[in-house]
mmCIF file with all atom_site columns, C-alpha atoms and ligand atoms in Angstrom:
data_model
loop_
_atom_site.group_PDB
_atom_site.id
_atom_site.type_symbol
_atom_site.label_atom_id
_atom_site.label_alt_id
_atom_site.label_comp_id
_atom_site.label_asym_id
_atom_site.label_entity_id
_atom_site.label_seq_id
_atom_site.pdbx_PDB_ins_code
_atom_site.Cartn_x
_atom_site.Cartn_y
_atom_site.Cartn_z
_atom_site.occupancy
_atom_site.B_iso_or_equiv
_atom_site.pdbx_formal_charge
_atom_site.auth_seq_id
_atom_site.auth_comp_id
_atom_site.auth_asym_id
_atom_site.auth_atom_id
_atom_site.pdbx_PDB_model_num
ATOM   1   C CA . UNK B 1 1   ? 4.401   -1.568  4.975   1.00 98.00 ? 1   UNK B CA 1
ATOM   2   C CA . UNK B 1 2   ? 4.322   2.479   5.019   1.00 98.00 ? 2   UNK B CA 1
ATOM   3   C CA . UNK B 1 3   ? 7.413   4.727   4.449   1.00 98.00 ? 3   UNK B CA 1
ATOM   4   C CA . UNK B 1 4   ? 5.370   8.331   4.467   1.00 98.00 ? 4   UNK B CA 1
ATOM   5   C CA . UNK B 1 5   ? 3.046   10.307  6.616   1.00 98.00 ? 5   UNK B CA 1
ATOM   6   C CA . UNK B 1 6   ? 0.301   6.958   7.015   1.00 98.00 ? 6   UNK B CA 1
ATOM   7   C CA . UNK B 1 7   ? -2.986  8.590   6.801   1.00 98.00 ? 7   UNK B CA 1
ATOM   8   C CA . UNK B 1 8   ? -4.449  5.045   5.320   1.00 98.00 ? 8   UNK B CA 1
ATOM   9   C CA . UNK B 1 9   ? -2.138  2.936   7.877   1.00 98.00 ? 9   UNK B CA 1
ATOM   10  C CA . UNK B 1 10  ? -4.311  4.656   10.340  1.00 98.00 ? 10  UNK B CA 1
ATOM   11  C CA . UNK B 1 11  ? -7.671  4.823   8.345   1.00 98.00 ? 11  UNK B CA 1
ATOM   12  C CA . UNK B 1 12  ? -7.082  0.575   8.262   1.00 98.00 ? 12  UNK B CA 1
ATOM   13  C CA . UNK B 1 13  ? -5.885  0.536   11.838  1.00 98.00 ? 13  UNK B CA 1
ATOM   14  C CA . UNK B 1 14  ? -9.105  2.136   12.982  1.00 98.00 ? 14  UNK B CA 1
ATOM   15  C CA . UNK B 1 15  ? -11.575 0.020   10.786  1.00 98.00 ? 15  UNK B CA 1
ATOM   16  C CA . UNK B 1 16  ? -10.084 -3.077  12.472  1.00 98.00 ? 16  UNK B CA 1
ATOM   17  C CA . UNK B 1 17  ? -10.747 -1.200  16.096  1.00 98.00 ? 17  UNK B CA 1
ATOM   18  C CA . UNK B 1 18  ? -13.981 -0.101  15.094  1.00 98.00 ? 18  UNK B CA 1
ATOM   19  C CA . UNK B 1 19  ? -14.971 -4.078  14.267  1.00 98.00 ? 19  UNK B CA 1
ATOM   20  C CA . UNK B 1 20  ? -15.212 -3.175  10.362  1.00 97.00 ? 20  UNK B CA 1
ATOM   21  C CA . UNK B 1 21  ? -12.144 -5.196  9.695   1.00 98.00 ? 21  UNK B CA 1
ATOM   22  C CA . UNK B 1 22  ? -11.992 -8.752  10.717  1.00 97.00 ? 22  UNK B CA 1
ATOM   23  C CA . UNK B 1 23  ? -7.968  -8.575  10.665  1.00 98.00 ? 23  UNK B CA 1
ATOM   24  C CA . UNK B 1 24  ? -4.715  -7.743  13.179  1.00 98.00 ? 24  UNK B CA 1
ATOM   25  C CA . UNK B 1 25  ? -2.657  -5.391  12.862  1.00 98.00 ? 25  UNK B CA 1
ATOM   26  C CA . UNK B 1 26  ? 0.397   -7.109  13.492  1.00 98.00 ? 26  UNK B CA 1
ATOM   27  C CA . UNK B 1 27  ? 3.359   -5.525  12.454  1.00 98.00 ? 27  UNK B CA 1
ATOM   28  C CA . UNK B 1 28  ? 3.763   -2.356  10.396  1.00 99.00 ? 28  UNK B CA 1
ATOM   29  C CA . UNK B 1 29  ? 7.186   -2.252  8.425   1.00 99.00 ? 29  UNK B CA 1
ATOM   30  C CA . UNK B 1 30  ? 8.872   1.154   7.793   1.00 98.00 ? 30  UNK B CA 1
ATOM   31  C CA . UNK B 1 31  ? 11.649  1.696   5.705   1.00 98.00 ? 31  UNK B CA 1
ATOM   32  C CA . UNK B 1 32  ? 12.076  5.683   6.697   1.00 98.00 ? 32  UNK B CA 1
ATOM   33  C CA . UNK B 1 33  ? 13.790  7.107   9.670   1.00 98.00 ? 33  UNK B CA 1
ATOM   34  C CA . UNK B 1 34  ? 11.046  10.093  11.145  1.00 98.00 ? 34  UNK B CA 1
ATOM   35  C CA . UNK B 1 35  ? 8.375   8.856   9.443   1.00 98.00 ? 35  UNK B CA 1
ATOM   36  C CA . UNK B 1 36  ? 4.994   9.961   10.057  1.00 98.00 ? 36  UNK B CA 1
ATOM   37  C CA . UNK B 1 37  ? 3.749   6.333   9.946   1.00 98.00 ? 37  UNK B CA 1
ATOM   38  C CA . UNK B 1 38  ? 5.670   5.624   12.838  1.00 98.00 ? 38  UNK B CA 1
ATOM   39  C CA . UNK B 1 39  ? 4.345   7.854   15.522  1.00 98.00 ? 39  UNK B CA 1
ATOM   40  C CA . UNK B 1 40  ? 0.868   6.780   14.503  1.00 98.00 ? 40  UNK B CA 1
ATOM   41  C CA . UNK B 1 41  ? 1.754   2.782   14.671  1.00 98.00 ? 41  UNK B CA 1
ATOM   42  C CA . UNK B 1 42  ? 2.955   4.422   18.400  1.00 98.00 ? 42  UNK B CA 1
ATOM   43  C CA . UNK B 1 43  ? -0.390  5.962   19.104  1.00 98.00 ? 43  UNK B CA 1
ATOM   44  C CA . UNK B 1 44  ? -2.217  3.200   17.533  1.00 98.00 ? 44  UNK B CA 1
ATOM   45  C CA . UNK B 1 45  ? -0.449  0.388   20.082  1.00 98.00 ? 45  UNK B CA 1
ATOM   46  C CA . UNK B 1 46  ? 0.606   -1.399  16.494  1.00 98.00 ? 46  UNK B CA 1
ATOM   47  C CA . UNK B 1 47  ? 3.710   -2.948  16.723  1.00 98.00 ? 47  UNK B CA 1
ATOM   48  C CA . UNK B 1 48  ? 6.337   -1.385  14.487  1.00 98.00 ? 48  UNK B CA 1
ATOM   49  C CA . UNK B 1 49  ? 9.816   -2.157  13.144  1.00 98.00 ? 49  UNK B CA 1
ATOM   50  C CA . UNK B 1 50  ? 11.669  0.260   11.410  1.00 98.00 ? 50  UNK B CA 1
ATOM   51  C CA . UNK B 1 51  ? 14.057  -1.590  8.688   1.00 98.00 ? 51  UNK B CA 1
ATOM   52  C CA . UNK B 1 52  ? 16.328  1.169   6.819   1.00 98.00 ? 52  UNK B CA 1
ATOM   53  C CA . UNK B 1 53  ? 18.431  0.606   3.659   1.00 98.00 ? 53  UNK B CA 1
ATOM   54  C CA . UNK B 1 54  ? 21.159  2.040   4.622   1.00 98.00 ? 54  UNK B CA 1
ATOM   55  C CA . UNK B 1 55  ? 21.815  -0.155  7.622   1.00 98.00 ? 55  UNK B CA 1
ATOM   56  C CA . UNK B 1 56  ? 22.382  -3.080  4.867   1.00 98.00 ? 56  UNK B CA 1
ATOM   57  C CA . UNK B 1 57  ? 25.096  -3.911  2.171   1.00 98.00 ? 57  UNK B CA 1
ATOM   58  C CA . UNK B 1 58  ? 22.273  -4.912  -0.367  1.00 97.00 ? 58  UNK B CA 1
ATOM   59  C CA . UNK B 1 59  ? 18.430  -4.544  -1.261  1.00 97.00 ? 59  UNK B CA 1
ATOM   60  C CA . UNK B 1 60  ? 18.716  -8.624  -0.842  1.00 96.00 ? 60  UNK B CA 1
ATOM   61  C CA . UNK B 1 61  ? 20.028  -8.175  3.009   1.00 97.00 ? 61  UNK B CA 1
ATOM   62  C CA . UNK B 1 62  ? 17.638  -5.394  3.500   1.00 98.00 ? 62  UNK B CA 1
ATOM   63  C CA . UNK B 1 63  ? 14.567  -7.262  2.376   1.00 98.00 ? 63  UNK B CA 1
ATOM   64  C CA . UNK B 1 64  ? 16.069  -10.519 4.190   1.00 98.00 ? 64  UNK B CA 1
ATOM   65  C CA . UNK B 1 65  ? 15.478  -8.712  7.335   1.00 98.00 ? 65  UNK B CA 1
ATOM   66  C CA . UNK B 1 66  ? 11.833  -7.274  6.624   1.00 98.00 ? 66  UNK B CA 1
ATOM   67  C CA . UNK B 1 67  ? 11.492  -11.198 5.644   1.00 98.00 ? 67  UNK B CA 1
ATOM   68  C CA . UNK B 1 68  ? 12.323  -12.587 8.920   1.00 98.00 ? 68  UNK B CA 1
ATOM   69  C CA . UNK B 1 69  ? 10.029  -10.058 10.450  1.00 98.00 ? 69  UNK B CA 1
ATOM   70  C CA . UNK B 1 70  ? 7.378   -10.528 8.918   1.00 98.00 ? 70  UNK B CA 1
ATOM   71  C CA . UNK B 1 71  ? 7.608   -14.438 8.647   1.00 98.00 ? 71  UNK B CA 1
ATOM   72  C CA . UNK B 1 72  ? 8.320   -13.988 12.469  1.00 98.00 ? 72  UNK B CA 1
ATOM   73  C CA . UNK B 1 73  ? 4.699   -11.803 12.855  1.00 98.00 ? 73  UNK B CA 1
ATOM   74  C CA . UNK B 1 74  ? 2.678   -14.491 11.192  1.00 97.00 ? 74  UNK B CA 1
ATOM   75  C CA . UNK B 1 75  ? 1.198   -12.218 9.446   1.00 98.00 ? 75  UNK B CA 1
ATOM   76  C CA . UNK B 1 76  ? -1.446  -13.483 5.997   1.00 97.00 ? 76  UNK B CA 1
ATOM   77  C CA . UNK B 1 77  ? -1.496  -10.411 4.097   1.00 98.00 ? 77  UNK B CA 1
ATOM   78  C CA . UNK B 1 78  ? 0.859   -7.398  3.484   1.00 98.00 ? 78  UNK B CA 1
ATOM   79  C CA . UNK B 1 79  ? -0.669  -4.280  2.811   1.00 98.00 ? 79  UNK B CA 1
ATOM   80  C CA . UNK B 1 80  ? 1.296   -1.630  1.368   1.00 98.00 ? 80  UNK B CA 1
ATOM   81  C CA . UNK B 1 81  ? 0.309   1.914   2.051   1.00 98.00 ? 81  UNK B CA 1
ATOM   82  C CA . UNK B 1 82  ? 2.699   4.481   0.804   1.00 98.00 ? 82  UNK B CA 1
ATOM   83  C CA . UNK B 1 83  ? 5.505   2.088   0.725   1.00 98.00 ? 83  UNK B CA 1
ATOM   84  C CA . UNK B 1 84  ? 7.869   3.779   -1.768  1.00 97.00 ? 84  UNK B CA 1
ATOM   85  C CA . UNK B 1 85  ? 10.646  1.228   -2.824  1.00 97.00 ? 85  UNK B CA 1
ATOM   86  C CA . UNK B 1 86  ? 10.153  -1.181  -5.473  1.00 96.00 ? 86  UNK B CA 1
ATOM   87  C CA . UNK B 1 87  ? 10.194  -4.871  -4.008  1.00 97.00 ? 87  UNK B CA 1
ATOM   88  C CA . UNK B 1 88  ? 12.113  -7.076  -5.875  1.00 97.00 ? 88  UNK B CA 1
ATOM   89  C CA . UNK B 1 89  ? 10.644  -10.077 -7.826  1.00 97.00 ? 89  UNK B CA 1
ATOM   90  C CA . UNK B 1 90  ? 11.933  -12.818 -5.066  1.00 97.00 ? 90  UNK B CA 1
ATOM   91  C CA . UNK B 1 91  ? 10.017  -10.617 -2.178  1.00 98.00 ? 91  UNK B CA 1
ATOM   92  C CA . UNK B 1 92  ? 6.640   -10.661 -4.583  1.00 98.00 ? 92  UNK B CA 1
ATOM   93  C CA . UNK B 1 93  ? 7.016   -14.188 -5.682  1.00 97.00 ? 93  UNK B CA 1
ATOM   94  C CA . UNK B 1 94  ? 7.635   -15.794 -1.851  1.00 97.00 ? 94  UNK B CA 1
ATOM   95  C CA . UNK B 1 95  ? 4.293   -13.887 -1.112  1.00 98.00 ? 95  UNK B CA 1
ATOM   96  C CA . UNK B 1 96  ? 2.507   -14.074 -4.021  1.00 97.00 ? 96  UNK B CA 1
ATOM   97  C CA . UNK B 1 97  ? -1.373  -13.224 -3.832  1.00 96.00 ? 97  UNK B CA 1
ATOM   98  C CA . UNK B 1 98  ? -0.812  -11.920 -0.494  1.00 97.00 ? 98  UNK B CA 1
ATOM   99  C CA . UNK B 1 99  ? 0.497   -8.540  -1.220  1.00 98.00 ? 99  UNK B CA 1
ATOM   100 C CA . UNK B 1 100 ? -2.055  -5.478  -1.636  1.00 98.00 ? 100 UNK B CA 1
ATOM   101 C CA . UNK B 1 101 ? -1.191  -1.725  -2.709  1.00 98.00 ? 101 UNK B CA 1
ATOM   102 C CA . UNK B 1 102 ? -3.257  1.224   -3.470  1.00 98.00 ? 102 UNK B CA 1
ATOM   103 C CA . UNK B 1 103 ? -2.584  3.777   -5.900  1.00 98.00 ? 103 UNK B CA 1
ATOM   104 C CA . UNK B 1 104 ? -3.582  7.012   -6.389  1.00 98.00 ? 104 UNK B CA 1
ATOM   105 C CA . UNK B 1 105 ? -5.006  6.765   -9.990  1.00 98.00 ? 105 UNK B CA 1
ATOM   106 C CA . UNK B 1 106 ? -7.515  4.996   -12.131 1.00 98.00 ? 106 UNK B CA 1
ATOM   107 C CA . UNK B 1 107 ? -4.624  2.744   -13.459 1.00 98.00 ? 107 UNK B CA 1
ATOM   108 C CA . UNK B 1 108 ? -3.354  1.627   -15.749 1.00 98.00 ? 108 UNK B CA 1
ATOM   109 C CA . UNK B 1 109 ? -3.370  5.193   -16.356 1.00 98.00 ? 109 UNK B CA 1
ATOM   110 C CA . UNK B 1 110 ? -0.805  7.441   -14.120 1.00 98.00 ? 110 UNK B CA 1
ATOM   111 C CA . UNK B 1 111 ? 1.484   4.320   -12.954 1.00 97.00 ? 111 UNK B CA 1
ATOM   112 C CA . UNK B 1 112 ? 4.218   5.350   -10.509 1.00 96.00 ? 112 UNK B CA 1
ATOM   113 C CA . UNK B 1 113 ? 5.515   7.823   -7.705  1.00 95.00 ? 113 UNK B CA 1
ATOM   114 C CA . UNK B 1 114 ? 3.028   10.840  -8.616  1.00 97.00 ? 114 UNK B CA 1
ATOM   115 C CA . UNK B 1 115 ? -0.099  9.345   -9.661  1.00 98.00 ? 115 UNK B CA 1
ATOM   116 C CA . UNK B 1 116 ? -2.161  12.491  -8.789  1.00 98.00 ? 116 UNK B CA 1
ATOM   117 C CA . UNK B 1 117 ? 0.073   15.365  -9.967  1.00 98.00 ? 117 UNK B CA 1
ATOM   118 C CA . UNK B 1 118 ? 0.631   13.701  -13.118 1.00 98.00 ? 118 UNK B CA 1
ATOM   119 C CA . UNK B 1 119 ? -3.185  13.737  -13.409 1.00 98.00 ? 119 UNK B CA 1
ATOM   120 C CA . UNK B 1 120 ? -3.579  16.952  -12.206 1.00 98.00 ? 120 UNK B CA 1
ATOM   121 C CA . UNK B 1 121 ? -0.799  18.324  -14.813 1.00 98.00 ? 121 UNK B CA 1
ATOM   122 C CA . UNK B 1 122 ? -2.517  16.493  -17.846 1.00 98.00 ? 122 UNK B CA 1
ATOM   123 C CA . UNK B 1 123 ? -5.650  17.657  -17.311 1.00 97.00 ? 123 UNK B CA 1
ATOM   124 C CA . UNK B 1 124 ? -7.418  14.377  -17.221 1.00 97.00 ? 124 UNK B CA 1
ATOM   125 C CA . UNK B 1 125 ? -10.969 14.682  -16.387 1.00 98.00 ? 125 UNK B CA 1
ATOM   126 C CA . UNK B 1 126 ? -10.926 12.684  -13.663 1.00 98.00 ? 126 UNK B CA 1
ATOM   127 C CA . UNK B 1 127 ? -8.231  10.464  -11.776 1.00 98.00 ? 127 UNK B CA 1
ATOM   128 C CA . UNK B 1 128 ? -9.285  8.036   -9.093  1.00 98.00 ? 128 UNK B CA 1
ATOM   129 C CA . UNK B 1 129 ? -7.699  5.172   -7.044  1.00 98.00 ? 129 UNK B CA 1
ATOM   130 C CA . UNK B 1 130 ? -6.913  1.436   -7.517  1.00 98.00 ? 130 UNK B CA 1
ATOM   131 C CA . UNK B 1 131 ? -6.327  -1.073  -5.014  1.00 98.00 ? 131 UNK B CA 1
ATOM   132 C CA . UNK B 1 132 ? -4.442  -4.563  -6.554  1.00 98.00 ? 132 UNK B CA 1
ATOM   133 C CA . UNK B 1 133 ? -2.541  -7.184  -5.795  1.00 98.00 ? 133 UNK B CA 1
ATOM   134 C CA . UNK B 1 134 ? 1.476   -6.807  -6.290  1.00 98.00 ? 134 UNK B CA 1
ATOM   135 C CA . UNK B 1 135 ? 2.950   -8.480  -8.858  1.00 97.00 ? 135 UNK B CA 1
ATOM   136 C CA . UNK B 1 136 ? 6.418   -7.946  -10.517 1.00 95.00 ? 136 UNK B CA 1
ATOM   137 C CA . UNK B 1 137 ? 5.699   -4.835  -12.398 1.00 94.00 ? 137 UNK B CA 1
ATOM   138 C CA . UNK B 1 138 ? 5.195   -1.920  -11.044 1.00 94.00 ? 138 UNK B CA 1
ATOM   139 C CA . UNK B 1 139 ? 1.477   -0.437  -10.192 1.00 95.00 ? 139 UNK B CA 1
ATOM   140 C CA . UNK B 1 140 ? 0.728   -3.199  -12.719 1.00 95.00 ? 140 UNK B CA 1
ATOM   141 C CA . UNK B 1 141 ? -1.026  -6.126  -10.518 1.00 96.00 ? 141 UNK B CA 1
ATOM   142 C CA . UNK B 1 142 ? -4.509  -7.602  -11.108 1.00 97.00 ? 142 UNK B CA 1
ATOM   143 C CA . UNK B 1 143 ? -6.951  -4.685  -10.229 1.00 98.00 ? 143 UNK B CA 1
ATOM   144 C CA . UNK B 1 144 ? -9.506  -5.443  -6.572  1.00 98.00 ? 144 UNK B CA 1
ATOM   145 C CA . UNK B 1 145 ? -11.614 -2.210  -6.563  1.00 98.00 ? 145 UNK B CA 1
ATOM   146 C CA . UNK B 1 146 ? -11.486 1.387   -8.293  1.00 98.00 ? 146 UNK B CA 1
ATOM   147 C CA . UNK B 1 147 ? -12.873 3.896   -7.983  1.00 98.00 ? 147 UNK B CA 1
ATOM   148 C CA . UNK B 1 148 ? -13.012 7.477   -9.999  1.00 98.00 ? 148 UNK B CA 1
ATOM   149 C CA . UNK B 1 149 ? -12.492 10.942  -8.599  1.00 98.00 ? 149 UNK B CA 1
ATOM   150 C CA . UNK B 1 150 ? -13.631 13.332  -10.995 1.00 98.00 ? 150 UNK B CA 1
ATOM   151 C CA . UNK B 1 151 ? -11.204 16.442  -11.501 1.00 98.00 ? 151 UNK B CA 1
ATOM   152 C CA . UNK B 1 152 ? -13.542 19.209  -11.036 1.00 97.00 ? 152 UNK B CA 1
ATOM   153 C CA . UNK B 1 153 ? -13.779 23.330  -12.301 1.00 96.00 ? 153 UNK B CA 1
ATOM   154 C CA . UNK B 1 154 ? -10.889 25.337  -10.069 1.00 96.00 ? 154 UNK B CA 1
ATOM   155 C CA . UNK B 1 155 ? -9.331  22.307  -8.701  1.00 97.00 ? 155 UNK B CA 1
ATOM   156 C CA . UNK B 1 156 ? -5.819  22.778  -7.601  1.00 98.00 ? 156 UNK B CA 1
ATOM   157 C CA . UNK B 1 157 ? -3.280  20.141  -7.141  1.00 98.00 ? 157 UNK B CA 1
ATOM   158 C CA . UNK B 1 158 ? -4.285  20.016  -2.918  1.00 98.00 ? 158 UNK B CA 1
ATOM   159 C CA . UNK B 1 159 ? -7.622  20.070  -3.334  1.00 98.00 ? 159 UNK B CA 1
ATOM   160 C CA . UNK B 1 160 ? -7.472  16.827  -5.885  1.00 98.00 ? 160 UNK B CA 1
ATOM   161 C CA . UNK B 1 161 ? -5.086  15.073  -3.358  1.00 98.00 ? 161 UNK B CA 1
ATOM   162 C CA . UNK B 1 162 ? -7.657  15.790  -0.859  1.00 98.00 ? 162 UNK B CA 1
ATOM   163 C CA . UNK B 1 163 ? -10.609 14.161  -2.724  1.00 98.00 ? 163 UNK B CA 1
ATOM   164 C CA . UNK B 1 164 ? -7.660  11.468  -3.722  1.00 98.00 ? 164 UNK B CA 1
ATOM   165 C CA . UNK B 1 165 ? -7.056  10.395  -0.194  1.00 98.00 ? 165 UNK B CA 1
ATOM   166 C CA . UNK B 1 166 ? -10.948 10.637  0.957   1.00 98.00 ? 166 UNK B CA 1
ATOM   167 C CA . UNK B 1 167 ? -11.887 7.962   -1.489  1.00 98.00 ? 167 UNK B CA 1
ATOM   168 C CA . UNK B 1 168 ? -8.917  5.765   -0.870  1.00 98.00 ? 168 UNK B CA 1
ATOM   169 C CA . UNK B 1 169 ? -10.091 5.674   3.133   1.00 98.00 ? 169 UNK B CA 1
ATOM   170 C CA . UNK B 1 170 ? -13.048 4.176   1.451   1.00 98.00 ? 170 UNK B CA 1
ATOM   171 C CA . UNK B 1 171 ? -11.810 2.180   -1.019  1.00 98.00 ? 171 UNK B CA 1
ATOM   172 C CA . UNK B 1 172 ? -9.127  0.178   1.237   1.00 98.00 ? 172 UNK B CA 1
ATOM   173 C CA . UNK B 1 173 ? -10.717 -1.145  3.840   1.00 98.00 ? 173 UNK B CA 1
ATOM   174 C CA . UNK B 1 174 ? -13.751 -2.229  1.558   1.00 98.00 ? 174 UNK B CA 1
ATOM   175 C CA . UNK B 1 175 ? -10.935 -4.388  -1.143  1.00 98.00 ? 175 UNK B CA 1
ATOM   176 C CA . UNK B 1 176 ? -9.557  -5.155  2.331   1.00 98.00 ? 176 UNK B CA 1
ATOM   177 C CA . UNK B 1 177 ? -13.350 -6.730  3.261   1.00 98.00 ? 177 UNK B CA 1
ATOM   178 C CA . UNK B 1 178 ? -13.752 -8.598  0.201   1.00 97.00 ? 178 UNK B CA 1
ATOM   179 C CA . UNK B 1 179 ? -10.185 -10.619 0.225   1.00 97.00 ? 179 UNK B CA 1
ATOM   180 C CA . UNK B 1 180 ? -10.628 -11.217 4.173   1.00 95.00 ? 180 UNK B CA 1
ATOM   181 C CA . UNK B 1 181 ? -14.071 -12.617 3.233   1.00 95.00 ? 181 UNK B CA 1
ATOM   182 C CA . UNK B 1 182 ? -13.012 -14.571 0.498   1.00 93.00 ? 182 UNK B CA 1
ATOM   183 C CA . UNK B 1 183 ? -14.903 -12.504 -2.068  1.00 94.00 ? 183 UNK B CA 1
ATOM   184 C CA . UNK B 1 184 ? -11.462 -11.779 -4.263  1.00 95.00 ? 184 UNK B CA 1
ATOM   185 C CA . UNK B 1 185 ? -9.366  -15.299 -5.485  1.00 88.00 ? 185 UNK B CA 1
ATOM   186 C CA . UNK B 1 186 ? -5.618  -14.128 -5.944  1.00 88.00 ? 186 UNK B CA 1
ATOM   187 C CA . UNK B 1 187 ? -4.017  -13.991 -9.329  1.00 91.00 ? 187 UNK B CA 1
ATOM   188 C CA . UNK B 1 188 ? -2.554  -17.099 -10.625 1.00 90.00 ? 188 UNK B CA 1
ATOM   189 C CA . UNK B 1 189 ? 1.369   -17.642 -9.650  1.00 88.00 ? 189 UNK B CA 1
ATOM   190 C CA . UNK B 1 190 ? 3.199   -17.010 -12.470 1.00 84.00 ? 190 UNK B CA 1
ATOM   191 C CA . UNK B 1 191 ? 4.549   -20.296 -14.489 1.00 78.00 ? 191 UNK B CA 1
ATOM   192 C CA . UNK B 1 192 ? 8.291   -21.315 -13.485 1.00 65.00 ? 192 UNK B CA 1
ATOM   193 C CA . UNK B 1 193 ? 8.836   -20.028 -17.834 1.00 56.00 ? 193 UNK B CA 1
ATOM   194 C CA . UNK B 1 194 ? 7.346   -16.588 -16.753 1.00 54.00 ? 194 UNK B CA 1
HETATM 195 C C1 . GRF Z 2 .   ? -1.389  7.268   -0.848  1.00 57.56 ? 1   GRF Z C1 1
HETATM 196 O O1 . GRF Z 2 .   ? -1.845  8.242   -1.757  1.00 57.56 ? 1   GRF Z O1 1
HETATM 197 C C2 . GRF Z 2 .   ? -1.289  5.933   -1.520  1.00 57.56 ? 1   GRF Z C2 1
HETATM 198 O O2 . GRF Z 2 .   ? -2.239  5.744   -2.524  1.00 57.56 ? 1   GRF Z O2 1
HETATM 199 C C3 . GRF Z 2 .   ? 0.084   5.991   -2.136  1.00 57.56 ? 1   GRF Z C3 1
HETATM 200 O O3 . GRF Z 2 .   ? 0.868   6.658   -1.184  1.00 57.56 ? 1   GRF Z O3 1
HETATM 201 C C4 . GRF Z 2 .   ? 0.053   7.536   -0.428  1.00 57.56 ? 1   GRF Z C4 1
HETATM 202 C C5 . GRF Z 2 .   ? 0.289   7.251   1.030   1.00 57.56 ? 1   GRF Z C5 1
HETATM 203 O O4 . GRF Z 2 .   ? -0.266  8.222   1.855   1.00 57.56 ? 1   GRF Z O4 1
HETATM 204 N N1 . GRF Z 2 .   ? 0.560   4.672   -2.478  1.00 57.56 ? 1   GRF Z N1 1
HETATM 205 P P1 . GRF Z 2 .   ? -0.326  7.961   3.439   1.00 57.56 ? 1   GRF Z P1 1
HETATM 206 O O5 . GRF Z 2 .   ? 1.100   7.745   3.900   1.00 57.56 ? 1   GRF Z O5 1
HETATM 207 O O6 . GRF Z 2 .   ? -1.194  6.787   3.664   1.00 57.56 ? 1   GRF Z O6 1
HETATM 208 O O7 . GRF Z 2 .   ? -0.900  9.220   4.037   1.00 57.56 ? 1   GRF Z O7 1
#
C-alpha cells in the first residue's frame, strides 16, 4: 500500500523479479489520485487499484473496500511503503502480524509524517530507518531491522533524504527476506482487555 512517488514499491518489485524475493506482487493499493506509485505498478505489470477517500462516506467504507480487495488478492503480507493515512485499529487487528512499514528514522526517535526533516532540523547525529510490524500506534510496532544513517559535515536536508532512501532499498527487502523465511515470529495479538 503506497500513496507517494514509490521509489521502494519499485525497489521491492524488482528484488522479487530479480529472484531476491521469494514473494508476488499481487496487488498494490493506492489511496492518491496521480500518484507516482501508480505509473510504476503500470510499468512494473503489478496489478493496481486505486481506492480514494473521497469516493466514500466514512474511513470504515473506505477501508471496507481496500478490505475486499485485498482479501479478494489473497495476498499474506501487506507492505506499506509511503502509505500516509493512519489505519484504524479494526484494519490492524483483522491483519495482525501481517502488516510491515518502514520509516525513515532510527525510531522510536522521529515518529510520524517527517521522520528525516525533523532529524535534519534537530541536529541529531545521525537518523536512520526502521522497518516493523504495524500495530495500533503509530510508527510504534515491534522493530524487524534498523539501520543508522549518520548525518554527516555539510549535509543538507536532500542530501540526508538521499542517504535515507539508499539504505531503506537495502533494508526492506532484507526484513522482507527474514519474515518470508520465517526468520522474524510476529508480535503477539493483543489480549481481548488490551
Ligand atoms: C519512505 O521514506 C518511507 O520510509 C516512508 O515514506 C517514504 C516513501 O517513499 N514511509 P517512496 O514513495 O517509496 O519513494
Amino acid at each position: 500500500m503506497a500513496s507517494g512517488s514509490g521509489s521502494n514499491f519499485e525497489n521491492v518489485v524488482h528484488e522479487i523479479h530479480a529472484g531476491r524475493l521469494d514473494a508476488d506482487a499481487v496487488l498494490l493499493v493506492c489511496d492518491k489520485p496521480g500518484a507516482g506509485v501508480l505509473a510504476r505498478a503500470e510499468k512494473l505489470k503489478v496489478p493496481f487499484a486505486l481506492v480514494d477517500r473521497k469516493q466514500f462516506p466514512s474511513k470504515e467504507a473506505f477501508e471496507a473496500d481496500i478490505v475486499k480487495r485485498l482479501d479478494a488478492s489473497g495476498c499474506d503480507f501487506i507492505v506499506l511503503a509511503g502509505y500516509m493515512r493512519i489505519l484504524t485499529d479494526a484494519f490492524v487487528l483483522r491483519y495482525w502480524g501481517r502488516i510491515i512499514n518502514i520509516h525513515p528514522s532510527m525510531l522510536p526517535a522521529f515518529p510520524g509524517a517527517h521522520g528525516i526533516r525533523d532529524a535534519f532540523e534537530a541536529k541529531a547525529a545521525a537518523t536512520g530507518v526502521t522497518v516493523h510490524f504495524v500495530d495500533t500506534g503509530v510508527d510504534t510496532g515491534a522493530v524487524i531491522l534498523q539501520k543508522a544513517v549518520p548525518l554527516v559535515q555539510g549535509d543538507t536536508l536532500e542530501s540526508l533524504e538521499a542517504r535515507v532512501h539508499a539504505a531503506e532499498y537495502l533494508l526492506y527487502p532484507e526484513a522482507l527476506r527474514k519474515i518470508i523465511s520465517g526468520h522474524v515470529s510476529s508480535p503477539a495479538r493483543p489480549s481481548a482487555e488490551g
